[in-house]
XYZ file of C-alpha atoms in Angstrom:
386
model
C -21.627 -2.363 7.924
C -22.017 1.233 7.073
C -25.140 2.721 8.737
C -24.935 6.511 8.010
C -24.504 7.824 4.474
C -21.504 10.346 4.343
C -21.891 13.630 2.918
C -20.733 14.271 -0.790
C -17.305 15.613 -1.955
C -15.702 14.657 1.441
C -12.084 16.095 1.783
C -11.326 14.734 5.274
C -12.107 11.536 6.870
C -11.542 10.958 10.640
C -10.840 7.358 11.488
C -11.222 6.096 15.067
C -10.768 2.379 16.043
C -12.961 1.228 18.817
C -13.178 -1.556 21.271
C -15.440 -0.940 24.345
C -14.678 2.692 24.558
C -18.202 3.898 26.103
C -16.141 6.136 28.805
C -14.509 8.120 26.148
C -15.937 7.858 22.786
C -18.441 10.703 22.886
C -15.819 13.129 23.876
C -13.592 11.964 20.840
C -16.306 12.389 18.550
C -17.278 15.699 19.678
C -13.503 16.751 19.290
C -13.605 15.237 15.595
C -16.496 17.326 14.746
C -14.900 20.469 16.235
C -11.898 19.634 14.311
C -13.651 19.141 11.125
C -15.467 22.537 11.540
C -12.263 24.329 12.248
C -10.688 22.874 9.144
C -13.648 24.291 7.211
C -13.647 21.237 4.679
C -16.425 18.698 4.162
C -15.533 15.749 6.465
C -16.710 12.591 7.909
C -16.368 10.594 11.194
C -15.780 6.787 10.955
C -15.771 4.723 14.112
C -14.243 1.059 13.115
C -15.714 -0.954 15.759
C -13.855 -4.227 16.713
C -16.830 -5.828 18.341
C -17.659 -3.812 21.379
C -20.076 -5.034 23.990
C -20.479 -1.961 26.168
C -22.810 0.028 23.873
C -19.977 1.913 21.815
C -21.717 1.379 18.505
C -24.946 3.144 19.767
C -22.678 6.068 21.127
C -21.106 6.484 17.662
C -24.412 6.547 15.738
C -25.672 9.156 18.154
C -22.902 11.405 17.676
C -23.028 11.455 14.001
C -20.230 8.963 13.054
C -20.434 6.444 10.324
C -20.172 2.872 11.984
C -17.876 0.278 10.425
C -18.080 -3.110 12.035
C -14.949 -5.107 11.916
C -14.940 -8.875 12.695
C -11.200 -9.325 12.779
C -9.805 -8.254 16.136
C -6.887 -5.972 16.448
C -5.819 -2.342 16.207
C -4.441 -2.607 12.755
C -7.403 -4.562 11.581
C -9.929 -2.001 12.831
C -7.785 0.976 11.200
C -7.339 -0.793 7.951
C -11.186 -1.514 7.675
C -11.760 2.290 8.374
C -9.182 3.742 6.047
C -10.444 1.410 3.333
C -14.083 2.824 3.920
C -12.877 6.314 3.975
C -14.028 8.551 1.343
C -12.083 11.692 1.873
C -8.950 12.727 0.127
C -7.161 13.020 3.504
C -7.446 10.685 6.585
C -6.568 11.446 10.202
C -6.498 8.563 12.514
C -6.317 8.487 16.180
C -7.119 6.466 19.356
C -10.695 6.404 20.935
C -9.367 7.049 24.605
C -9.522 10.905 24.351
C -5.661 11.368 24.823
C -5.136 12.890 21.446
C -6.602 16.220 20.365
C -8.522 15.838 17.039
C -9.386 19.618 17.207
C -5.789 20.181 15.826
C -6.840 18.561 12.370
C -6.159 21.827 10.540
C -2.472 21.861 11.444
C -2.302 18.262 9.880
C -4.084 19.338 7.112
C -1.743 22.356 6.345
C 1.186 20.167 6.009
C -0.523 17.729 3.654
C -1.580 20.701 1.410
C 2.142 21.729 1.529
C 3.082 18.388 -0.130
C 3.383 15.796 2.892
C 2.209 12.415 2.456
C 2.165 11.427 5.926
C 2.019 13.894 8.951
C 2.955 12.404 12.277
C 2.276 14.027 15.550
C 5.154 14.505 17.908
C 4.128 14.371 21.671
C 7.607 15.249 22.764
C 7.614 18.474 20.629
C 4.021 19.284 22.061
C 2.694 18.691 25.639
C 2.301 15.617 27.650
C 0.287 15.680 30.773
C 1.877 14.595 33.810
C 1.216 10.877 34.150
C -0.390 10.582 30.684
C 2.571 8.584 29.234
C 4.020 5.602 31.694
C 7.524 6.136 32.581
C 8.649 2.887 30.706
C 7.028 4.266 27.570
C 8.415 7.641 27.779
C 11.846 7.041 28.640
C 12.576 3.370 27.423
C 9.999 2.106 24.949
C 9.387 5.059 22.757
C 13.124 6.335 22.686
C 14.377 2.759 21.838
C 11.968 2.015 19.269
C 12.181 5.514 17.553
C 16.078 5.098 17.800
C 15.692 1.675 15.956
C 13.692 3.390 13.201
C 16.345 5.903 12.690
C 19.260 3.409 12.925
C 17.349 0.611 10.637
C 15.683 2.906 8.155
C 17.173 6.449 8.455
C 13.666 7.600 9.428
C 14.059 11.098 10.980
C 10.937 10.846 13.261
C 11.061 11.721 16.906
C 7.800 9.985 17.888
C 7.879 6.847 15.970
C 4.551 5.473 17.589
C 2.268 8.508 17.992
C -1.224 7.455 17.433
C -2.166 10.625 15.875
C -1.475 11.005 12.261
C -2.678 12.113 8.906
C -2.065 11.138 5.358
C -3.122 11.247 1.838
C -5.443 8.380 1.317
C -4.032 7.421 -2.361
C -0.433 7.427 -0.853
C -1.256 5.143 1.944
C -3.309 2.852 -0.202
C 0.002 2.200 -2.294
C 1.636 0.693 0.661
C -0.636 -2.362 0.952
C -0.536 -2.356 4.769
C -1.567 -5.655 6.337
C -0.662 -5.807 10.103
C -3.771 -6.305 12.225
C -2.233 -5.666 15.599
C -0.315 -2.687 17.210
C 2.637 -3.144 14.912
C 0.369 -1.499 12.372
C 1.767 1.973 13.488
C 5.293 0.898 12.675
C 4.438 -0.772 9.402
C 2.821 2.407 8.048
C 5.918 4.472 8.864
C 8.482 2.035 7.609
C 6.693 1.243 4.362
C 6.119 4.984 3.771
C 9.892 5.551 4.084
C 10.724 2.618 1.883
C 8.462 4.149 -0.681
C 10.155 7.630 -0.201
C 6.975 9.212 0.888
C 7.350 12.618 2.340
C 6.999 12.351 6.190
C 6.517 15.458 8.409
C 6.107 15.875 12.028
C 3.821 18.543 13.981
C 3.697 19.119 17.638
C 0.676 17.586 19.449
C -0.477 16.927 22.931
C -1.257 13.896 25.095
C -3.833 14.102 27.738
C -4.589 11.669 30.590
C -6.504 8.519 29.935
C -9.880 8.093 31.658
C -8.811 6.603 35.202
C -11.516 3.956 34.761
C -10.580 2.867 31.413
C -8.390 -0.369 30.786
C -5.795 0.183 28.390
C -5.416 -1.921 25.212
C -1.659 -1.469 24.986
C 0.643 -4.285 26.565
C 3.998 -2.789 27.023
C 6.294 -5.723 26.651
C 4.058 -7.676 24.180
C 3.407 -4.781 21.734
C 6.951 -3.624 22.142
C 8.218 -6.911 20.860
C 5.669 -6.901 17.893
C 7.031 -3.504 16.930
C 10.696 -4.480 17.248
C 10.026 -7.790 15.404
C 8.315 -5.913 12.421
C 11.341 -3.512 12.203
C 13.829 -6.359 12.071
C 11.727 -8.158 9.476
C 11.960 -5.075 7.180
C 15.610 -4.607 7.880
C 17.577 -7.639 6.262
C 20.886 -5.705 6.653
C 20.642 -5.922 10.456
C 18.519 -9.037 10.967
C 20.758 -11.146 8.364
C 23.902 -9.585 7.094
C 25.570 -8.323 10.395
C 24.891 -11.809 11.945
C 26.301 -13.652 8.867
C 29.454 -11.418 8.916
C 29.741 -12.386 12.678
C 29.527 -16.051 11.872
C 32.147 -15.711 9.276
C 34.468 -13.972 11.508
C 34.097 -16.662 14.285
C 34.775 -19.188 11.504
C 37.973 -17.416 10.318
C 39.369 -16.827 13.802
C 38.639 -20.511 14.841
C 40.314 -21.667 11.759
C 43.500 -19.561 12.047
C 43.722 -20.440 15.824
C 43.525 -24.206 14.920
C 45.976 -23.992 11.998
C 48.485 -21.884 14.104
C 48.207 -24.234 17.097
C 47.210 -21.702 19.481
C 46.256 -23.041 22.990
C 43.811 -23.580 24.173
C 41.822 -23.226 20.941
C 43.901 -25.795 18.869
C 41.940 -29.012 19.329
C 39.444 -30.739 17.059
C 36.465 -28.992 18.729
C 37.961 -25.633 17.492
C 37.728 -26.963 13.965
C 34.251 -28.139 14.557
C 33.090 -24.797 15.761
C 34.799 -23.149 12.645
C 32.831 -25.277 10.296
C 29.614 -24.895 12.170
C 29.972 -21.154 12.013
C 30.829 -21.145 8.445
C 27.765 -23.390 7.526
C 25.543 -21.130 9.507
C 27.030 -17.958 8.008
C 26.551 -19.133 4.432
C 22.941 -19.882 4.923
C 22.132 -16.980 6.891
C 23.738 -14.880 4.072
C 21.895 -16.940 1.473
C 18.651 -15.721 3.018
C 19.997 -12.104 3.183
C 20.456 -12.392 -0.566
C 16.976 -13.625 -0.908
C 15.256 -11.216 1.294
C 17.287 -8.390 -0.317
C 15.999 -9.493 -3.815
C 12.414 -9.389 -2.552
C 13.007 -5.682 -1.085
C 14.736 -4.673 -4.337
C 11.974 -5.795 -6.490
C 9.380 -4.359 -4.176
C 10.773 -1.045 -3.031
C 13.945 -0.416 -4.949
C 15.502 2.056 -2.290
C 19.146 1.831 -3.121
C 21.991 1.931 -0.631
C 25.709 1.688 -1.744
C 25.699 -2.053 -0.978
C 22.208 -2.540 -2.166
C 22.911 -0.863 -5.383
C 25.978 -3.105 -5.975
C 23.879 -6.109 -5.314
C 21.257 -5.141 -7.768
C 23.699 -4.261 -10.393
C 25.970 -7.255 -10.139
C 24.123 -9.996 -8.357
C 20.523 -9.601 -8.591
C 20.404 -8.016 -12.161
C 17.324 -10.364 -13.364
C 18.037 -13.543 -15.026
C 21.441 -12.918 -15.505
C 22.151 -12.317 -11.975
C 20.657 -15.542 -10.914
C 22.446 -17.175 -13.657
C 25.712 -15.826 -12.215
C 24.871 -17.218 -8.809
C 24.274 -20.600 -10.491
C 27.756 -20.446 -12.158
C 29.569 -19.502 -8.775
C 27.733 -22.602 -7.169
C 29.192 -24.663 -10.129
C 32.557 -23.210 -9.701
C 32.544 -23.697 -5.815
C 31.649 -27.353 -6.265
C 34.446 -27.868 -8.682
C 37.107 -26.175 -6.479
C 35.870 -28.416 -3.593
C 36.281 -31.404 -5.823
C 39.858 -30.427 -6.771
C 40.856 -29.837 -3.129
C 39.288 -33.067 -2.104
C 41.153 -35.022 -4.907
C 44.331 -33.404 -4.147
C 43.778 -34.191 -0.192
C 42.945 -37.626 -1.050
C 45.962 -38.178 -3.159
C 48.341 -36.625 -0.830
C 47.183 -38.859 1.956
C 48.535 -41.932 0.062
C 51.538 -40.124 -1.256
C 53.082 -37.940 1.351
C 51.148 -38.692 4.590
C 50.533 -35.112 5.611
C 50.174 -34.279 9.088
C 46.708 -34.479 10.784
C 46.475 -30.667 11.067
C 47.228 -29.926 7.622
C 44.839 -32.794 6.654
C 41.947 -31.130 8.788
C 42.548 -27.770 7.232
C 42.236 -29.323 3.780
C 39.023 -30.895 5.083
C 37.940 -27.506 6.207
C 38.335 -26.131 2.622
C 36.632 -28.779 1.078
C 33.737 -28.168 3.400
C 33.882 -24.525 2.721
C 33.871 -24.954 -1.027
C 30.885 -27.274 -1.075
C 28.913 -25.408 1.563
C 29.269 -22.265 -0.677
C 28.247 -24.142 -3.597
C 25.074 -25.386 -1.924
C 24.303 -21.875 -0.397
C 24.615 -20.277 -3.831
C 22.365 -22.984 -5.360
C 19.640 -22.507 -2.778
C 20.017 -18.587 -3.011
C 19.504 -18.695 -6.901
C 16.705 -21.284 -6.564
C 14.800 -19.034 -4.062
C 15.291 -15.855 -5.970
C 14.063 -17.617 -9.147
C 10.949 -18.934 -7.379
C 10.130 -15.566 -6.060
C 10.374 -13.908 -9.305
C 8.246 -16.631 -10.758
C 5.511 -16.234 -8.366
C 5.607 -12.361 -8.919
C 5.542 -12.329 -12.806
């Protein structure tokens, strides 16, 4: 619900998510107005309220903010509603706990005017007041998650989860952000990187929270949500490496069994090998499916992804190729099975050779099934998106 009509020709929108922030909200809004005045552009201040029960709504209205009431709970849900309601060309978002300095708005706007699409605050390049960032957040959580961001996505951002950031509204609208929780911060950076938006960092400060305020951030719960989101957008690390590990286990177990290397030379070794093979094939199938979705949505190439798109996922022909591999694998398995079955009656092979032949049949037919499922899933995805 909008209660204040914004000025015309807005350039800058401040968006502040709010849930029971009566202790700090007035100071935050004063800082926003100060930052807007220093930037010397028409601006608006939006408070996206998440159902406060402490009078935060009245404080917002009394301090010249436009109030947006958001029924869905969550940090991301509040920000999404606020961003969608923003009328400015540029948006600056930040928390309502007065730990961020909105008066630095002009520093962020300067980078946006120079061509950046997303400007991140970096608290480590700026100033962090003593006690403002808990030890676990400063020395474990933030470095680990920022490191994962660099490893998984090649994002050269030193403070992955700084809450103070500015962006071009038209650029962020193209990301179709959806997360309703704290992982919204990760989603914005990751999708911006996948879309090849220009990311820039500027130094910013972090001040002490109000001593009587209860933080909304839950270290382990929200840290896991960030990490889970990162892995869900990185099929290379969440699927491909795991599949390769399973294939390696399968091959080593098979060689150990075939070579009669003690103690890994019994039937259980072959069972482990077959299980690892099955698991690896189906994990790899999911990798191909996920890779297909990412290729069509983002099209950001790596060497392997480019090869995949060119030779494996190349439209209908690529799917047909996967179906053909499925059929060939099935026929190979059938031939090996027939040969093994005939040998059993004619030459009475050793049990070890017989077991290896059985493994090869399982391998061929498992590959056939995995290829079939992969092609079917990719076809379904493309049909739903067409």
